[in-house]
XYZ file of C-alpha atoms in Angstrom:
375
model
C 0.000 0.000 0.000
C 1.329 3.433 -0.945
C 0.659 6.431 1.255
C 0.456 10.072 0.262
C 1.973 12.399 2.840
C -0.378 14.886 4.419
C 1.857 17.914 4.086
C -0.898 20.244 5.296
C -0.923 18.591 8.714
C 2.851 18.210 8.677
C 3.240 21.948 8.313
C 0.891 22.690 11.208
C 3.559 23.140 13.854
C 5.673 25.555 11.846
C 2.779 27.696 10.650
C 1.256 27.715 14.119
C 4.558 28.815 15.608
C 4.743 31.672 13.144
C 1.139 32.724 13.649
C 1.247 32.724 17.408
C 4.798 34.018 17.749
C 6.221 31.295 19.960
C 9.075 32.639 22.011
C 12.643 31.745 21.171
C 14.509 29.637 23.738
C 16.300 32.704 25.030
C 12.992 34.439 25.819
C 11.889 31.720 28.258
C 12.586 31.831 31.956
C 14.931 29.053 33.042
C 13.145 25.780 33.764
C 13.695 24.742 37.399
C 16.050 21.796 37.776
C 13.421 19.849 39.716
C 11.242 19.824 36.589
C 13.968 18.003 34.691
C 14.448 15.690 37.655
C 10.794 14.650 37.535
C 11.105 13.770 33.836
C 14.270 11.750 34.476
C 12.649 9.843 37.325
C 9.593 9.012 35.239
C 11.324 7.970 32.012
C 14.377 6.235 33.458
C 12.940 4.906 36.712
C 9.339 4.100 35.809
C 9.045 3.660 32.043
C 12.226 1.926 30.893
C 12.690 -0.889 33.477
C 9.513 -2.810 32.489
C 10.520 -2.566 28.827
C 13.930 -4.042 29.658
C 12.120 -6.825 31.518
C 10.006 -7.394 28.419
C 13.097 -7.500 26.234
C 14.797 -10.033 28.496
C 11.675 -12.203 28.584
C 11.499 -12.134 24.773
C 15.130 -13.264 24.439
C 14.525 -16.064 26.933
C 11.507 -17.190 24.901
C 13.586 -17.014 21.728
C 16.282 -19.188 23.299
C 13.760 -21.773 24.434
C 12.088 -21.865 21.011
C 15.480 -22.450 19.418
C 16.272 -25.283 21.799
C 12.863 -26.896 21.255
C 13.166 -26.593 17.481
C 16.684 -28.011 17.353
C 15.805 -30.951 19.577
C 13.105 -32.074 17.126
C 13.361 -29.910 13.984
C 10.336 -29.496 11.734
C 8.662 -26.723 9.743
C 6.333 -25.788 12.583
C 9.212 -25.405 14.997
C 11.104 -23.233 12.525
C 8.084 -20.979 12.127
C 7.682 -20.697 15.907
C 11.345 -19.745 16.260
C 11.047 -17.135 13.515
C 7.985 -15.711 15.271
C 9.942 -15.497 18.527
C 12.736 -13.709 16.648
C 10.287 -11.095 15.387
C 8.799 -10.591 18.862
C 12.240 -10.012 20.400
C 13.282 -7.774 17.524
C 10.122 -5.660 17.911
C 10.876 -4.750 21.512
C 14.584 -4.273 20.751
C 13.726 -1.798 17.996
C 11.667 0.197 20.492
C 14.506 0.242 23.040
C 17.320 0.691 20.493
C 16.967 4.477 19.926
C 17.437 5.360 23.608
C 21.222 4.971 23.090
C 22.441 5.850 26.575
C 23.987 4.303 29.663
C 24.092 0.492 29.727
C 22.587 0.290 26.236
C 25.800 1.593 24.692
C 28.335 0.713 27.397
C 31.161 -1.461 26.038
C 29.494 -1.477 22.632
C 26.562 -3.511 23.946
C 24.140 -2.131 21.358
C 26.465 -3.356 18.580
C 26.684 -6.807 20.149
C 22.892 -6.933 20.181
C 22.601 -5.619 16.628
C 25.653 -5.038 14.463
C 24.276 -2.507 11.996
C 24.881 -0.650 9.745
C 27.458 -2.993 8.288
C 28.841 -0.641 5.640
C 31.607 -2.955 4.450
C 29.789 -6.308 4.455
C 31.870 -7.566 7.391
C 29.183 -9.887 8.724
C 28.558 -11.604 5.395
C 32.280 -12.320 4.904
C 32.729 -13.597 8.438
C 29.593 -15.735 8.215
C 30.803 -17.447 5.035
C 34.096 -18.299 6.717
C 32.243 -19.469 9.818
C 30.127 -21.906 7.810
C 33.222 -23.220 6.054
C 35.187 -23.812 9.263
C 32.301 -24.544 11.680
C 34.388 -23.822 14.801
C 32.976 -25.434 17.929
C 33.684 -22.280 19.945
C 30.819 -20.501 18.177
C 28.315 -22.982 19.554
C 29.314 -22.007 23.119
C 27.459 -18.861 24.277
C 30.245 -17.762 26.628
C 32.936 -18.083 23.960
C 30.670 -16.477 21.373
C 30.319 -13.432 23.646
C 34.020 -12.708 23.088
C 33.847 -13.096 19.316
C 33.320 -10.449 16.649
C 30.170 -8.391 17.155
C 29.329 -9.114 13.509
C 28.781 -12.786 14.395
C 26.569 -12.092 17.399
C 23.154 -10.590 17.855
C 20.059 -10.202 15.728
C 21.655 -9.865 12.255
C 23.595 -13.113 12.722
C 20.483 -14.823 14.031
C 18.522 -13.447 11.089
C 21.046 -15.075 8.763
C 20.600 -18.415 10.532
C 16.799 -18.343 10.558
C 15.840 -16.662 7.297
C 18.686 -16.855 4.748
C 18.827 -19.148 1.735
C 18.116 -22.776 2.584
C 19.267 -22.619 6.200
C 15.845 -23.552 7.501
C 15.718 -26.639 5.294
C 19.216 -27.599 6.416
C 18.286 -27.334 10.088
C 15.137 -29.394 9.535
C 17.165 -31.994 7.613
C 19.764 -31.950 10.425
C 22.631 -32.353 7.988
C 26.135 -31.237 8.947
C 25.481 -27.587 8.145
C 22.049 -27.733 9.729
C 23.302 -29.151 13.021
C 25.961 -26.438 13.240
C 23.412 -23.721 12.378
C 21.110 -24.955 15.123
C 23.881 -25.002 17.700
C 25.211 -21.626 16.563
C 21.719 -20.060 16.517
C 21.002 -21.349 20.006
C 24.279 -19.847 21.211
C 23.389 -16.459 19.675
C 19.946 -16.480 21.305
C 21.438 -17.503 24.657
C 23.984 -14.696 24.434
C 21.201 -12.232 23.651
C 19.530 -13.415 26.851
C 22.757 -12.689 28.742
C 23.064 -9.222 27.212
C 19.446 -8.379 27.998
C 19.935 -9.567 31.591
C 22.968 -7.275 31.878
C 20.783 -4.379 30.764
C 18.280 -5.234 33.495
C 21.020 -5.429 36.117
C 22.890 -2.258 35.176
C 19.987 0.058 34.387
C 18.870 0.857 37.988
C 22.279 2.246 38.991
C 22.461 4.344 35.830
C 18.895 5.603 36.292
C 19.581 6.484 39.925
C 22.677 8.471 38.968
C 20.678 10.408 36.390
C 17.745 10.986 38.748
C 20.067 12.215 41.507
C 21.962 14.632 39.307
C 23.236 17.676 41.150
C 26.255 19.293 42.798
C 27.210 16.065 44.562
C 27.249 14.029 41.355
C 30.556 13.320 39.591
C 28.844 12.784 36.228
C 25.722 14.939 36.140
C 26.117 18.362 37.793
C 22.466 19.270 37.105
C 19.285 17.436 36.190
C 19.099 19.557 33.054
C 22.530 18.280 32.048
C 21.329 14.699 32.560
C 18.063 15.307 30.692
C 20.057 16.398 27.659
C 20.757 12.695 27.064
C 17.030 12.100 26.656
C 16.636 14.940 24.189
C 19.704 13.730 22.298
C 18.275 10.207 22.076
C 15.034 11.573 20.601
C 16.879 13.783 18.116
C 19.488 11.241 17.055
C 16.929 8.446 16.878
C 15.097 10.339 14.141
C 18.374 11.189 12.404
C 19.348 7.510 12.315
C 16.014 6.618 10.700
C 16.421 9.204 7.939
C 20.183 9.104 7.344
C 20.761 5.367 7.773
C 17.611 3.279 7.781
C 16.085 5.109 4.794
C 18.950 6.941 3.062
C 21.131 3.837 2.757
C 18.642 1.706 0.779
C 17.420 4.745 -1.185
C 20.909 5.620 -2.412
C 21.481 8.635 -4.637
C 18.477 8.052 -6.920
C 15.928 5.439 -7.977
C 18.492 3.572 -10.089
C 20.847 3.380 -7.125
C 18.206 2.101 -4.659
C 19.046 -1.266 -3.074
C 16.779 -2.971 -0.553
C 19.755 -5.093 0.518
C 21.268 -2.016 2.182
C 18.259 -1.680 4.495
C 18.216 -2.893 8.076
C 17.028 -6.513 8.546
C 16.660 -7.211 4.800
C 16.752 -11.002 5.090
C 13.852 -11.182 7.550
C 12.051 -8.527 5.485
C 11.276 -6.140 8.361
C 13.197 -2.918 7.620
C 10.091 -0.691 7.776
C 8.638 -2.690 10.659
C 11.804 -1.725 12.536
C 11.140 1.957 11.872
C 7.555 1.601 13.056
C 8.811 0.249 16.385
C 11.613 2.841 16.571
C 8.948 5.540 16.436
C 7.030 3.923 19.309
C 10.096 3.949 21.569
C 11.101 7.449 20.522
C 7.669 8.929 21.139
C 7.756 7.521 24.676
C 10.687 9.862 25.372
C 8.531 12.806 24.407
C 5.206 11.638 25.795
C 6.056 9.594 28.886
C 3.732 6.700 28.061
C 4.934 3.521 26.351
C 2.122 1.100 25.660
C 0.459 0.527 29.012
C 3.536 1.724 30.937
C 4.013 5.269 32.167
C 1.776 8.301 31.976
C 0.977 10.633 29.111
C 2.572 14.058 29.356
C 5.300 13.106 31.824
C 8.125 12.808 29.292
C 9.870 15.775 27.691
C 6.393 17.120 26.967
C 6.120 18.003 30.673
C 8.761 20.692 30.085
C 6.764 22.408 27.321
C 4.376 25.076 28.576
C 2.727 25.704 25.200
C -0.279 23.415 24.741
C -0.736 24.400 21.090
C 2.809 23.404 20.237
C 2.361 20.122 22.123
C -0.861 19.296 20.246
C 0.629 20.099 16.841
C 3.762 18.036 17.548
C 1.617 15.069 18.553
C -0.490 15.437 15.415
C 2.559 15.496 13.180
C 4.059 12.463 14.907
C 0.772 10.557 14.620
C 0.613 11.345 10.904
C 4.057 9.855 10.329
C 3.378 6.860 12.573
C 0.130 6.101 10.747
C 1.902 6.376 7.384
C 4.575 3.859 8.356
C 2.001 1.470 9.816
C 0.202 1.341 6.453
C 3.307 0.289 4.562
C 4.529 -3.285 4.011
C 7.102 -4.427 6.588
C 10.116 -4.205 4.254
C 11.744 -1.728 1.906
C 11.970 -4.494 -0.712
C 8.176 -4.848 -0.877
C 7.700 -1.108 -1.317
C 10.321 -0.912 -4.056
C 8.355 -3.506 -6.017
C 5.313 -1.209 -6.259
C 4.473 1.672 -8.604
C 5.810 5.029 -7.398
C 7.998 2.967 -5.093
C 10.958 5.306 -4.795
C 8.773 8.370 -4.209
C 6.918 6.566 -1.438
C 10.129 6.094 0.516
C 11.580 9.515 -0.256
C 8.316 11.064 0.953
C 8.623 9.072 4.172
C 12.208 10.224 4.560
C 11.012 13.810 4.117
C 8.393 13.329 6.822
C 10.983 11.971 9.241
C 13.275 14.893 8.444
C 10.421 17.309 9.166
C 9.869 15.659 12.547
C 13.594 16.061 13.189
C 13.294 19.786 12.463
C 10.404 20.063 14.909
C 12.475 18.321 17.569
C 15.418 20.632 16.911
C 13.393 23.846 16.913
C 10.180 23.341 18.898
C 11.062 20.614 21.392
C 14.724 21.528 21.772
C 13.931 25.215 22.185
C 11.026 24.924 24.570
C 12.623 22.315 26.808
C 15.893 24.299 26.691
C 17.724 21.060 25.959
C 18.586 21.539 22.300
C 22.228 22.430 21.988
C 22.970 21.598 18.363
C 25.304 18.722 19.282
C 24.950 15.576 17.215
C 26.993 12.464 17.956
C 26.371 11.354 14.373
C 28.401 14.272 12.987
C 31.251 12.917 10.924
C 29.664 9.503 10.378
């Protein structure tokens, strides 16, 4: 299904700002530090922990499905394991854009999902792995010390969805037995990584929530809250500059679905849909049935008109993505395919502008810094 962007609604925030003369960041009185502290406590202490629990539970389910399938491989078991992969990947894609604290410590996010792989490192290493079939890669603890390109969701995607791997695992031939053992090790390691996130998050959240003069890392709550704003801003930038720009290339002739995220499991746009859910939680404060609306960064915005227009614009983009097929490849097979995705990229870029100008200005957190500069 092809969507047509509703540019009239997308322009609402900017035209409203002009019509009502919203104040520039410098014209606002300073926001009290306790206001930032309340947002930190809600998002980091109340909203995120249950999502990390959900992520860990999904990786445990994935591991068990893999073990059950490999003990008695058949088509039904393969399908169940693929379904468990998608469930775990959904929640990971919602958590992924938060990019702070334990999520990125020691490159943990790359061990969970090594992407983008600009130089095809994973594909080369996987081919060598299948040729050599080293026993160490069937041991979760030894696998944890291996290349990030051979761990995590992309490697597991290769095992579960690529070529004839499923048939090989069902047939339990030499390659299939190794794939089953290797896939189980990847899933088990994902369970370990997700448990580490659970364990380490409370200390990180507490440090952020207790920002102030006595803190070595966060001298003010506003300073700490900048990480939340940055996650929202950079999360949108990653969608437009990596998850969409890479497969789109320079023009329609240069477009390649293989450059998208999760191309083998055909869920590149499904990933973006879930990214947007996790990102909006930073702004709104409610994530599914967890949290409370208006207690995220939105609590720092004292202009209800701006808040309503931002929500409307975000909803428009979210609805557009939800109507699309789950993968870039499926969209590129349709008429007006390239324009559909470039329009979506334009919508995401407009949201990014709203975050930079409206949200960043009115929360007094936008500083123009972008960790993606130079990538």
